[in-house]
Structure formats: C-alpha cells, structure tokens
XYZ file of C-alpha atoms in Angstrom:
682
model
C 43.737 -74.479 75.989
C 45.831 -76.147 73.368
C 47.903 -73.795 70.735
C 47.798 -73.955 67.211
C 49.922 -72.380 64.586
C 50.281 -71.574 61.013
C 52.055 -70.572 58.481
C 51.596 -69.620 54.219
C 54.079 -67.777 52.019
C 52.577 -66.615 49.026
C 55.261 -64.906 46.501
C 57.901 -65.241 48.853
C 60.402 -67.595 48.328
C 61.253 -69.781 51.194
C 62.665 -73.202 51.679
C 61.683 -76.441 53.649
C 64.152 -75.790 56.674
C 63.035 -72.268 57.029
C 59.032 -73.186 57.048
C 59.757 -75.892 59.448
C 61.707 -73.635 61.159
C 58.644 -70.944 61.473
C 56.331 -73.805 62.626
C 58.406 -75.025 65.500
C 59.333 -71.510 66.683
C 55.828 -70.918 66.914
C 54.719 -74.068 68.869
C 57.603 -73.052 71.318
C 56.258 -69.581 71.656
C 52.875 -71.116 72.470
C 53.888 -74.189 74.621
C 52.788 -72.837 77.697
C 49.073 -73.224 76.641
C 49.658 -76.782 76.542
C 52.983 -79.084 76.621
C 52.003 -82.858 76.971
C 51.905 -83.890 73.210
C 52.488 -81.680 69.264
C 52.603 -81.652 65.913
C 53.204 -80.451 62.701
C 52.318 -80.814 58.989
C 54.024 -79.647 55.731
C 53.996 -80.168 51.965
C 56.034 -83.115 50.482
C 57.210 -83.110 47.125
C 54.736 -82.958 44.200
C 54.822 -86.360 42.604
C 56.458 -86.862 39.086
C 54.330 -85.788 35.929
C 52.298 -88.409 34.482
C 52.181 -90.570 37.987
C 48.336 -91.439 39.614
C 47.956 -88.828 42.574
C 44.229 -88.823 44.549
C 44.801 -85.113 44.530
C 45.641 -81.859 42.739
C 48.266 -80.786 45.299
C 51.686 -82.479 47.190
C 50.858 -85.033 49.710
C 51.232 -83.972 53.217
C 54.115 -84.330 55.758
C 52.403 -85.369 59.052
C 54.676 -85.736 62.185
C 53.343 -86.077 65.923
C 55.105 -86.520 68.790
C 54.142 -87.363 72.794
C 55.733 -84.721 75.244
C 57.309 -81.391 74.787
C 58.085 -79.554 71.485
C 61.642 -80.543 72.232
C 60.672 -84.288 71.601
C 58.638 -83.265 68.416
C 61.805 -81.471 67.379
C 64.219 -84.204 67.543
C 61.633 -86.629 66.048
C 61.051 -84.561 62.881
C 64.449 -84.170 62.451
C 65.204 -88.103 62.697
C 62.262 -88.827 60.619
C 63.071 -86.633 57.809
C 66.506 -88.027 57.499
C 64.974 -91.837 57.090
C 62.676 -90.140 54.610
C 65.116 -88.230 52.455
C 63.124 -85.283 52.854
C 65.034 -82.581 51.071
C 64.388 -79.278 52.913
C 66.192 -77.389 50.782
C 63.729 -77.591 48.141
C 62.333 -74.037 47.319
C 58.561 -72.832 47.548
C 57.161 -69.741 46.341
C 53.832 -70.945 48.296
C 53.654 -73.202 50.985
C 51.389 -73.815 54.113
C 51.408 -75.363 57.176
C 49.902 -76.038 60.213
C 51.105 -76.764 63.823
C 49.830 -77.663 67.307
C 50.568 -77.966 70.746
C 48.235 -79.986 73.206
C 46.854 -79.728 76.282
C 45.204 -83.312 76.795
C 41.175 -83.067 77.506
C 40.404 -86.612 75.317
C 42.615 -88.998 75.222
C 45.819 -89.464 76.864
C 49.172 -87.754 75.043
C 50.534 -90.234 72.630
C 50.898 -89.604 68.899
C 47.752 -90.745 67.775
C 45.902 -88.230 69.859
C 48.273 -85.648 68.778
C 47.536 -82.993 66.365
C 47.250 -82.652 62.966
C 44.318 -84.846 63.644
C 43.387 -86.620 59.510
C 40.772 -87.801 57.957
C 42.249 -91.038 57.348
C 44.380 -92.382 54.350
C 45.879 -90.121 52.644
C 45.811 -87.199 54.942
C 43.339 -85.652 52.565
C 42.110 -83.256 55.261
C 43.843 -81.950 58.022
C 42.829 -80.389 61.179
C 44.363 -78.275 63.866
C 42.188 -77.526 67.094
C 41.778 -75.845 70.299
C 38.613 -76.063 72.279
C 36.276 -78.776 72.571
C 33.626 -80.179 70.304
C 30.520 -81.595 72.555
C 28.421 -83.171 70.195
C 31.734 -85.640 68.973
C 30.013 -88.566 69.793
C 26.973 -88.489 67.830
C 28.968 -86.999 64.825
C 31.177 -90.204 65.762
C 28.945 -92.644 65.370
C 26.748 -91.189 62.226
C 30.389 -91.313 60.770
C 31.503 -94.773 61.738
C 27.754 -95.623 60.224
C 29.248 -94.149 56.693
C 32.124 -96.070 56.456
C 34.967 -94.190 58.541
C 37.158 -95.724 61.383
C 38.583 -93.753 63.970
C 41.916 -94.156 65.292
C 42.321 -91.571 68.350
C 40.602 -91.326 71.453
C 40.033 -87.316 70.776
C 36.872 -85.276 70.022
C 39.216 -83.158 66.978
C 38.965 -86.225 64.811
C 35.372 -86.179 63.767
C 36.403 -82.146 61.758
C 38.604 -83.924 59.022
C 36.585 -86.876 58.774
C 33.185 -84.631 58.658
C 35.213 -82.258 55.857
C 36.336 -85.468 53.887
C 32.826 -86.777 54.237
C 31.205 -83.575 52.847
C 33.473 -83.247 50.186
C 33.152 -86.845 48.996
C 29.291 -86.230 48.958
C 29.788 -83.262 46.689
C 32.509 -84.975 44.503
C 29.894 -88.105 44.181
C 27.114 -85.799 43.379
C 29.882 -84.311 40.434
C 29.734 -80.792 42.101
C 32.277 -78.501 42.395
C 33.055 -77.269 46.375
C 35.386 -74.765 47.214
C 37.517 -74.759 50.743
C 35.139 -72.371 52.102
C 31.876 -74.065 51.358
C 33.339 -77.405 52.875
C 34.390 -75.811 55.810
C 31.243 -74.233 56.519
C 29.175 -77.635 55.996
C 31.701 -78.887 58.894
C 30.795 -75.678 61.113
C 26.948 -76.084 60.922
C 27.376 -79.934 62.209
C 29.797 -78.842 65.115
C 28.370 -77.893 68.912
C 31.023 -76.509 71.729
C 34.042 -73.870 71.061
C 36.788 -73.833 68.871
C 39.300 -72.390 67.009
C 40.470 -74.246 63.318
C 42.419 -74.566 61.006
C 42.083 -76.542 58.084
C 44.792 -77.736 55.309
C 44.258 -80.132 52.256
C 46.104 -81.595 49.420
C 42.815 -80.953 47.769
C 43.079 -77.541 47.971
C 47.195 -76.731 47.670
C 48.673 -73.507 49.114
C 44.760 -72.805 50.730
C 44.496 -72.508 54.551
C 41.327 -71.879 56.384
C 40.811 -70.552 59.620
C 37.346 -70.236 61.732
C 36.283 -70.140 65.377
C 33.815 -70.110 67.827
C 34.751 -68.961 71.211
C 38.151 -69.648 71.240
C 41.233 -67.089 70.348
C 42.636 -67.097 66.867
C 44.672 -64.346 65.511
C 45.675 -63.580 61.681
C 49.150 -61.907 61.349
C 50.212 -60.844 57.993
C 53.346 -59.466 56.911
C 53.951 -57.648 53.354
C 57.294 -58.989 52.515
C 58.107 -56.213 50.072
C 57.331 -52.776 52.121
C 58.910 -52.675 55.352
C 56.216 -49.806 56.136
C 53.415 -52.126 55.883
C 51.230 -50.321 58.484
C 49.462 -47.624 56.900
C 48.396 -49.947 53.823
C 46.900 -52.274 55.883
C 44.636 -49.799 57.535
C 42.512 -49.799 54.346
C 39.874 -52.511 54.892
C 40.500 -53.465 50.831
C 44.334 -54.622 51.574
C 43.656 -58.036 52.822
C 41.335 -59.103 49.530
C 43.857 -57.834 47.255
C 46.734 -60.124 45.809
C 50.056 -60.355 43.822
C 52.576 -58.786 46.208
C 54.837 -61.038 48.470
C 53.419 -61.743 51.571
C 53.507 -63.869 54.417
C 50.430 -65.001 56.824
C 50.089 -66.555 60.108
C 47.564 -67.701 62.498
C 48.048 -67.895 66.108
C 46.368 -68.597 69.416
C 47.859 -66.117 70.769
C 49.624 -62.445 69.668
C 53.656 -63.656 71.369
C 53.651 -66.330 68.606
C 53.434 -63.538 65.419
C 55.223 -60.679 67.260
C 58.534 -61.235 65.802
C 57.461 -61.770 62.486
C 54.702 -59.131 62.371
C 53.012 -56.533 64.192
C 49.825 -55.991 61.577
C 47.497 -58.280 62.675
C 43.615 -59.175 62.992
C 41.431 -60.704 65.906
C 39.366 -63.179 64.307
C 35.722 -62.779 65.602
C 33.205 -65.711 66.180
C 31.557 -67.414 63.571
C 34.235 -65.823 60.929
C 35.828 -67.852 58.513
C 39.118 -66.761 57.163
C 40.057 -67.956 53.646
C 43.446 -67.645 52.288
C 44.115 -67.817 48.254
C 46.593 -66.867 46.189
C 47.701 -64.277 48.829
C 44.356 -62.764 49.479
C 42.670 -62.603 52.483
C 38.470 -63.416 52.116
C 36.529 -63.259 55.086
C 32.817 -64.780 55.620
C 30.427 -64.486 58.564
C 29.168 -67.907 58.994
C 25.330 -68.165 60.165
C 23.856 -71.963 60.923
C 20.505 -70.135 59.782
C 21.580 -69.152 56.362
C 22.731 -70.679 53.209
C 25.304 -68.673 52.158
C 27.624 -66.705 54.461
C 28.094 -62.947 54.633
C 31.551 -61.366 52.709
C 33.080 -59.207 55.761
C 35.641 -56.425 55.188
C 38.139 -55.655 57.996
C 41.073 -53.861 58.873
C 44.422 -55.075 60.454
C 45.398 -53.263 63.701
C 49.136 -52.880 64.834
C 50.597 -54.665 67.483
C 52.118 -52.773 70.441
C 54.509 -55.403 71.646
C 57.893 -56.089 71.270
C 59.796 -59.135 70.898
C 62.201 -58.286 74.324
C 58.644 -59.220 76.128
C 58.615 -62.812 74.952
C 62.553 -63.923 75.644
C 63.555 -64.800 78.882
C 67.078 -62.129 78.459
C 69.111 -62.504 81.506
C 66.894 -64.968 83.542
C 66.833 -68.677 83.984
C 63.074 -68.773 83.658
C 59.984 -66.795 82.524
C 58.417 -66.715 86.101
C 61.557 -65.101 87.855
C 61.666 -62.713 85.200
C 57.824 -61.703 85.656
C 58.155 -61.640 89.054
C 61.309 -59.345 88.452
C 59.442 -57.348 86.107
C 56.780 -56.154 88.555
C 57.859 -52.633 89.036
C 58.104 -51.831 85.237
C 54.398 -53.675 85.144
C 53.057 -51.705 87.913
C 54.394 -48.468 86.027
C 52.740 -49.300 82.515
C 49.572 -50.155 84.404
C 49.201 -47.008 86.045
C 50.811 -44.641 83.101
C 48.506 -41.760 82.305
C 45.974 -43.169 84.780
C 47.254 -41.251 88.142
C 46.390 -37.426 87.432
C 46.077 -34.268 89.552
C 45.593 -36.432 92.485
C 42.747 -38.426 90.665
C 42.658 -41.159 88.428
C 41.231 -41.096 84.805
C 40.014 -44.296 83.298
C 38.797 -43.597 79.450
C 37.577 -47.268 79.277
C 34.609 -46.305 82.152
C 34.597 -43.123 81.804
C 31.190 -43.245 79.606
C 29.596 -45.799 82.229
C 30.742 -43.932 85.695
C 27.321 -42.900 86.446
C 25.798 -46.127 85.897
C 28.516 -47.930 87.907
C 27.969 -45.746 90.848
C 24.234 -46.446 90.949
C 24.659 -50.081 91.190
C 22.965 -52.222 93.880
C 25.884 -54.194 94.285
C 29.340 -54.989 92.327
C 29.799 -59.060 91.315
C 33.246 -59.657 90.819
C 33.899 -62.558 88.955
C 37.047 -64.836 88.190
C 39.042 -68.040 88.719
C 41.880 -68.693 90.493
C 44.372 -65.993 90.614
C 42.139 -63.472 88.927
C 39.512 -64.498 91.520
C 41.911 -63.984 94.301
C 42.820 -60.845 92.960
C 39.300 -59.567 93.132
C 39.143 -60.878 96.462
C 41.936 -58.570 97.637
C 39.919 -55.671 96.235
C 36.791 -56.236 97.775
C 37.394 -54.161 100.722
C 38.555 -51.210 99.431
C 36.090 -50.914 96.419
C 33.152 -51.507 99.224
C 34.866 -48.637 101.507
C 35.633 -46.157 98.438
C 32.167 -46.710 96.693
C 29.847 -47.767 99.712
C 28.921 -50.539 97.310
C 28.001 -53.918 98.558
C 30.739 -56.516 96.437
C 29.949 -60.317 96.590
C 32.255 -62.626 94.866
C 31.792 -65.304 92.364
C 34.051 -68.315 91.054
C 32.776 -68.281 87.451
C 31.987 -72.285 87.143
C 29.941 -72.495 90.628
C 27.885 -69.069 89.546
C 27.408 -71.036 86.568
C 26.441 -74.140 87.880
C 23.976 -72.491 90.529
C 22.558 -70.000 87.860
C 22.934 -67.799 91.006
C 20.842 -64.227 90.573
C 22.005 -61.443 88.699
C 20.048 -58.111 88.090
C 19.538 -55.474 86.323
C 20.784 -52.856 88.619
C 23.745 -54.989 89.286
C 27.265 -54.313 87.636
C 29.520 -57.736 87.099
C 33.134 -57.316 87.250
C 35.172 -59.770 85.059
C 38.526 -60.715 85.691
C 41.055 -62.590 83.489
C 44.088 -62.226 82.687
C 44.099 -63.688 78.911
C 40.381 -62.220 78.489
C 39.814 -66.118 77.092
C 38.548 -68.462 80.009
C 35.899 -70.391 79.310
C 34.111 -70.426 82.664
C 34.526 -66.600 82.732
C 33.344 -65.994 79.002
C 30.261 -68.067 80.127
C 29.673 -66.442 82.947
C 29.843 -63.155 81.128
C 27.363 -64.430 78.657
C 25.116 -65.233 81.645
C 25.425 -61.824 83.039
C 24.756 -60.333 79.830
C 21.294 -62.300 79.658
C 20.613 -61.269 82.531
C 21.164 -57.197 81.612
C 23.744 -56.356 84.328
C 26.169 -53.683 83.064
C 29.617 -56.020 82.323
C 33.095 -54.682 83.275
C 35.991 -56.649 81.862
C 39.760 -56.478 83.415
C 41.794 -58.042 81.470
C 45.667 -58.451 80.066
C 45.235 -58.889 76.569
C 44.025 -56.509 73.725
C 41.344 -57.668 71.531
C 40.614 -60.715 73.615
C 36.927 -62.579 73.757
C 36.314 -60.648 77.374
C 37.108 -57.411 76.136
C 35.332 -57.240 73.033
C 31.972 -58.501 74.811
C 31.958 -56.241 77.711
C 30.236 -52.983 77.528
C 33.304 -51.312 79.190
C 36.787 -52.219 81.020
C 40.048 -51.480 81.382
C 43.784 -53.360 80.241
C 46.017 -54.105 83.163
C 48.970 -53.208 80.136
C 51.307 -55.936 82.479
C 52.816 -56.972 79.130
C 53.021 -60.493 77.603
C 53.086 -63.082 80.485
C 54.326 -66.612 79.196
C 54.636 -68.276 82.956
C 51.770 -70.704 83.238
C 51.661 -69.211 87.060
C 50.653 -65.740 86.833
C 52.616 -63.598 89.109
C 52.972 -59.683 87.406
C 49.296 -59.608 86.255
C 47.980 -60.375 89.691
C 49.452 -57.440 90.854
C 48.723 -55.477 88.023
C 44.885 -56.451 88.171
C 45.086 -55.590 92.053
C 46.068 -52.018 90.814
C 43.300 -51.444 88.297
C 40.700 -52.214 90.575
C 41.806 -50.126 93.112
C 42.094 -47.571 90.380
C 38.265 -48.625 89.556
C 37.039 -48.193 93.190
C 38.889 -44.473 93.301
C 37.044 -43.260 89.705
C 34.011 -44.734 91.150
C 34.240 -43.045 94.421
C 35.553 -39.659 93.361
C 32.326 -37.947 94.018
C 32.107 -38.610 97.423
C 34.001 -35.711 99.580
C 33.869 -37.865 102.756
C 36.392 -40.339 101.433
C 38.955 -37.793 99.743
C 41.169 -37.770 102.457
C 41.555 -41.538 101.880
C 41.568 -41.480 98.339
C 44.322 -39.235 97.959
C 46.491 -41.358 100.666
C 45.977 -44.627 98.418
C 46.770 -42.544 95.165
C 49.844 -41.782 96.847
C 50.482 -45.236 97.795
C 50.066 -46.453 94.297
C 52.620 -43.983 92.777
C 54.941 -45.551 95.592
C 55.100 -49.056 94.450
C 56.692 -49.008 91.215
C 60.300 -48.402 90.022
C 60.053 -45.335 88.094
C 63.064 -42.939 89.240
C 61.306 -39.467 90.004
C 58.017 -41.162 88.055
C 55.840 -38.717 90.718
C 57.578 -36.895 93.325
C 60.316 -39.475 93.696
C 58.535 -41.321 96.355
C 60.144 -44.758 97.321
C 59.937 -47.657 95.137
C 58.797 -50.248 97.506
C 58.224 -53.203 95.184
C 61.742 -52.885 93.709
C 62.731 -52.730 97.772
C 60.703 -56.159 98.564
C 62.448 -57.666 95.459
C 65.718 -57.424 97.404
C 64.061 -60.332 99.395
C 65.360 -63.047 96.392
C 68.165 -64.396 98.322
C 66.332 -64.729 101.753
C 63.736 -66.283 100.141
C 66.224 -68.877 98.382
C 67.290 -69.626 102.237
C 63.663 -70.416 103.052
C 62.963 -72.389 100.076
C 65.782 -74.709 101.043
C 64.712 -75.174 104.444
C 61.260 -76.221 103.133
C 62.207 -78.673 100.292
C 61.411 -81.624 102.580
C 58.134 -80.474 103.696
C 55.061 -81.982 102.728
C 52.455 -79.416 103.209
C 52.380 -75.703 104.155
C 49.654 -73.336 105.647
C 49.109 -69.362 104.737
C 47.086 -67.681 106.917
C 45.868 -64.243 106.430
C 42.688 -61.945 107.537
C 41.569 -58.587 105.744
C 42.957 -57.281 103.074
C 45.487 -59.990 103.225
C 42.944 -63.001 102.922
C 43.485 -63.017 99.316
C 46.946 -63.043 99.599
C 46.718 -65.997 101.644
C 45.465 -67.954 99.063
C 47.251 -66.605 96.206
C 50.500 -67.339 98.194
C 49.302 -70.726 98.860
C 48.033 -71.539 95.320
C 51.421 -70.429 93.761
C 53.533 -73.308 95.924
C 50.654 -75.217 94.948
C 50.999 -74.837 91.231
C 54.729 -75.051 90.610
C 56.511 -76.575 93.452
C 53.807 -79.358 93.622
C 53.582 -79.369 97.327
C 50.049 -79.341 99.347
C 49.430 -76.054 100.743
C 46.680 -74.196 101.488
C 45.801 -70.488 102.514
C 43.434 -69.677 105.244
C 41.252 -67.316 106.377
C 42.849 -66.746 110.371
C 39.613 -65.943 111.949
C 38.843 -69.739 111.218
C 42.083 -70.814 112.868
C 39.848 -72.212 116.060
C 37.298 -73.852 113.901
C 39.255 -76.719 112.703
C 42.697 -75.862 110.993
C 44.248 -75.441 114.732
C 44.261 -79.691 114.814
C 46.476 -80.076 111.836
C 49.774 -77.744 114.060
C 52.847 -78.970 115.891
C 56.658 -78.517 115.177
C 56.782 -79.539 112.035
C 54.044 -78.456 109.653
C 55.414 -75.265 108.319
C 52.928 -71.944 108.927
C 52.750 -68.713 107.577
C 51.110 -66.173 109.192
C 50.653 -62.576 107.302
C 50.764 -59.741 109.645
C 51.250 -56.568 108.122
C 49.996 -53.460 109.519
C 46.256 -53.128 109.443
C 43.327 -52.765 111.347
C 43.476 -56.765 111.609
C 47.061 -56.730 113.431
C 46.490 -56.989 116.698
C 43.880 -59.718 115.606
C 47.146 -61.699 113.711
C 49.510 -61.010 117.041
C 46.469 -62.784 118.845
C 47.031 -65.979 116.254
C 50.832 -65.857 116.192
C 50.400 -66.480 119.879
C 48.095 -69.510 119.814
C 49.969 -70.748 117.124
C 53.113 -70.576 119.456
C 51.127 -72.058 122.574
C 50.852 -75.040 119.895
C 54.278 -75.211 118.873
C 53.876 -74.384 115.637
C 56.505 -73.613 113.238
C 55.762 -70.275 112.635
C 56.981 -67.740 109.605
C 55.567 -64.476 110.097
C 55.896 -61.630 107.245
C 55.369 -58.445 109.168
C 56.163 -54.559 108.622
C 59.426 -53.353 108.422
C 60.500 -52.202 112.268
C 57.581 -54.949 113.224
C 59.449 -57.680 114.863
C 59.062 -56.836 118.366
C 55.470 -55.998 118.060
C 54.479 -59.334 116.702
C 56.506 -60.779 119.280
C 57.959 -63.935 117.566
C 59.626 -66.549 119.597
C 63.373 -67.557 118.780
C 62.441 -70.312 116.699
C 60.393 -67.963 114.335
C 61.159 -67.134 111.143
C 60.474 -63.660 110.081
C 59.822 -61.501 106.682
C 59.980 -58.103 106.504
C 58.532 -56.359 104.050
C 58.054 -52.469 103.823
C 54.526 -50.747 104.426
C 52.501 -49.211 102.452
C 48.974 -47.871 102.373
C 46.756 -50.845 104.249
C 44.818 -51.939 101.175
C 47.831 -51.693 98.687
C 49.470 -54.036 100.921
C 48.613 -57.140 99.129
C 50.480 -55.914 96.251
C 53.550 -56.119 98.424
C 53.103 -59.247 100.566
C 52.449 -61.515 97.567
C 56.218 -60.582 95.829
C 57.589 -62.889 98.547
C 55.320 -65.837 98.541
C 55.801 -66.072 94.528
C 59.706 -65.754 95.025
C 59.014 -68.360 97.733
C 57.277 -70.307 94.999
C 59.775 -70.165 92.388
C 62.839 -70.908 94.515
C 60.873 -73.977 96.169
C 60.124 -75.398 92.435
C 63.740 -74.838 91.112
C 65.423 -76.517 94.193
C 62.696 -79.488 94.247
C 63.399 -80.539 90.739
C 60.076 -79.524 88.923
C 59.503 -77.376 85.751
C 58.744 -73.744 86.977
C 57.028 -72.245 83.270
C 55.465 -75.479 82.369
C 54.037 -77.139 85.934
C 52.656 -80.537 85.760
C 49.117 -80.715 84.087
C 48.399 -77.179 83.905
C 48.136 -74.631 80.806
C 47.967 -71.011 80.637
C 44.923 -70.184 79.089
C 42.470 -72.049 80.182
C 39.718 -72.371 77.440
C 37.587 -75.403 78.588
C 35.089 -76.145 80.872
C-alpha cells in the first residue's frame, strides 16, 4: 500500500532545490497510497579532495518523518537550514529516492519510515512497497553476522542484506556491479515487493526491481519535445549521451506532469539506470546470470488536469461529480448500432458462452460492483453466477474448474488478494477475465482477456466513479455474451437505451435525458440530510434485488470516510435479526426504487414504520405516495432508469451523503484513517 518514487537527471543540470521539490511532489501524488509516515534521500556535497571517504560518491542526505507529507516538507526544510545544505548547488547527474508509507510492520515513526538504511554511513538505501514474508529468518541470519537493527520493519533486512553481499564481494577482492548486488538480494527475498536502491558506492545510479507490486519507469528526453516516436524503438533506452530525466513511481499519476513516455516493469525485472541508459535484466532464481531484455516505452494517455482538484475542495467530491464524464468515456466506442462492441473480449466470446458458470471475484467496492451486476448477467446470459470475496476464496481453496469463467474486478488492478486469486484460477485452468481501471496493471497483463473501465484517474481513497463504471462495463459484458439470444433481444435493446441515457454528453445518442447529471443536483439536499445525521452513531441501509449491492456500497462509503458504524443489509433478512435494532433514534435508509422487488420494499417500509423507525426512503421520482411514508420520513427522489441500471443512479446520493457527513464531522475525506487506495498486501 506504500508509494515509492525516484528521480534521476542525466546531463540535464538541476539544482538541489529542484530535485527536492520533484521528490516531494511525487510523494504528494502518491500520498493516497499511504500517509502515516514518509521520507526521502538525496545527495549531500562531495567531500573535499584528499579527505578520507568510505565510498566513491557523495554521502546521502536522509530525511524521515511521521505523519503526512506536509510534516516531512516542514521537517526537511528545517533540517536543511540547520545543516547549512546548499539548495542552489547544481548537479548534471543526481539520483534521489522517496517513499510514503502505510504501516504494516512497526508503528508510524521516523525509525520505521523509508528509506531504510544498511546502517552507519547509509551505504545502501531502499524504498519498498510490499511485504517480505521471510524477513524474520533473514534478520536472524544478519544479526548473527554482526548487523544491528533499528526499526521494526520487514524492509530493513533488504539494505542490510545488500551491504552484506557487497562486503562479501569486497573481502574476496572481487568487483561487483550494482545490478549483481541487487540480484543476490532478490535471490534471498520471498514475498511481494517493488524496490528502489540507492548507494554512494554506485554514485548517480538507481536500480529498481519488482515481484508482485506495481512499478513504473518514466523517461523524459529533455532535448527533444517530440520524443515519443524515438522511444518506440526498443534500442532507444540503451543509448546514452542525450540529456534525460528518469522517474520511478508506484503509479502513473506521479509521472504524468513530467513525461508521457513510460514502461510498466514486469515481475522479476531489474531496471538499472547508469550513464543515461537503461539496462533491463530478467532475473531467474534458478540461473546464475540474468537474461538481457529490450523493451519499448508506451505513451501515457492521461492529462495533468486529471490529477488536480480543479475547483473542488476534495478529490472525492470531484470524482463524484465527474461521473457523467467518466461514464461517457467508459461507453465511448462500445455502444454501436443497438449493440455492444468489446474488443477486449471479441476472441473469447464463444468460450464465455460455453461456460458452466461465471465467478465474480473482488474485494470491497469492486466486489459490490460485481454483486450489482450478478442479476442481469444471469438474466441475459443464462449462465449461473457465483460471488467470491478474493481472500475467502483463497482461504477455502474453493473449487474452480476448466469450464468456469472467472471475472476479476479491481480498480487498481494491483489488489493483492485479487491477484493471488487470479493465480489460483489460472492454475485451475479457468478462463480469466479482468475488469480494471488501470492500463498496464498486473491484472490486465495476467488475465486472458478483459475490459478497461476508462473511468480516469481516481485519487480519493474511497472509490466512487470507478464503482459506477465497473457496473456499466459488466452490463456491457452481459450484453455482449447474450447477444446471440433472440429471446432477450427486446430486453437488451431497452438496457442499451438506458445506458445511453446515463451520462451527460449532449446529443451523444439521440439526445436522451442525462440521468446522472440530474441526480447530482441532489447535492444540497444530501448535505442537509448529512447535517441531521451528524450526531448519529450508526446507520442501516436496506436494499434487495438489484439494490442489495447499493445498500452494501452506500454503507461502506459512510464507514470508510465518515468513520460512522454503518451496515448494508438484505431487506429480506430484516425479520431475521436486524429488526431488533429498530427504534426512533436509529436512522435507516430503505432503497425502494421501481423494480420487481418494489412491492416487497413497500412492505418493509410499513414494518419499520410500525416499529417507529427513523426512515429515510429512496424512491423513484413521483413515487412518494406509492411508498406511503409518514410525515416523519425523509424522502430522496431519484430518476427512474432501466431496473438493472438503477444501482448506478441510486449510489450517487449515498456517495454525496458520505462525503458531506465526513466534511461536517471534520474528518479527512480523501485520506481516511487507517486506509489506503491500492491494497497490495494481504
């Protein structure tokens, strides 16, 4: 869940202040991945000629601080002033690394922040995203060899192991390259990781490697503003001499303001930057020497505006209000001639139609989106659908067969439990389909086929626009699989018409009404509702049918950001326990929009009213009299759309409610307590 970032300029003179700001700004872009502590490392000045030095390069300047990035910024500039560091000193080549942490081993504290060090002199420094599962064994071994440990982290074994390997080579009077040191370290590590190494023994060099955790390389050709074409040549990375800037990052959003030329690093690849060129080595634990690999850079299709708040106060607020646009981009080019065209599935549609069952696998919000899609996938395809929480599937080792299709849903495409479930399903021989928002993610690379939801960069930790886009993508998948069935053609056509009416693009298809834009007009009403709930300790949300998932997701949003206990419940289970909680103080949201379960939800409302329940009823526009609320009930009216698409509309008022409740309660909307955006640990 951590964010790692690095910057190296080659033959492009930059002063230390510039390097420092690039590193700190990179961390700001990655802060959603973890924000309980952070740190950076850059170079101090070279020692005077003739003075004794332990290594060839300049000694590192290392800064670590508990808390958010702003704490680190204040600490860095304070220490710089105290130490008399010259921020105006210019470097033609300089390498710096940075890290923002979500704690897994050790409480948030400077000693547990990264970069982690090999010890006195900081001969090897490492920033790490992931978990080393065999760190305890490695730690015991290193202690026996005289190393002392200062932190509680699993990461500290890595730089100390690098120093041990380096010292062993020096004692044997051997000459070891930086990549050889890292390779020997990788040989000992177990677990998931993305690592960046910096060492004064190898000045002006950076090495990155990964296994399981995301890592991106960005390259900016300083002298050529039109460098994208040159980078499509696989040999361009290995040439040196021209001025360049290199960036390592856990996410594309941290490099888009610097370059659009990037490389998604593959598992077991070692990326070595030296003298302005990039060497890519493929590590194999069974082989002594790695294979050399040549890769071309890709061009990033993202704009800087996507990673800025614009006129909004928070990213979550912005992303809720972006949903008309995000749904438009999700569907763009995919709805044609009253049908659906999904290029990512085209070659596998026959296999999908022959599946004995479809298994939706996800975690959190992505699981809820899949649950919302289950009813209409079964209806349109005739294929049974089962739901699996990724971690539970792995714990049970649940049965998966070759005739199954496993659909993996993940906004980031890097969710650890989902990726481990993917490996399990691949071993069982199932067709694996990915639904993700992140181009080049591990999920998109390892599945047999899939669909990108194209919702745009989502920075707020609580997912909003990705959720609605995931539902729409799975609706289109169901339409594509069931397109060979004549019996469902009228139903498919009505759903396609409904899809067309969701987003806001004027005259996009037949100038249909824009329902998402309409429901966003409830913003002020949801703020007023939030103010009435500000002192409540709990919230229940009842849904059923298509909107059971809406109840779960709405409650999850309130739980995530407003830090209020909230539970989404299947309304049909109300009489089997939850009814005991009902009184005049507990707020209860009942989702009762028009669908096949409408009459049952009306009955639920009456039962709750008879127990003096404090109800908030969500119904379709014009249905207030039909749901029959008492004068004490609050009513939220939403536009009516095709029943299977109603969850896309119904979740938006609950997202707005969670947002305003959080602001009014004085909590951090974009970085809620104890959470992080990309869950890359089990």
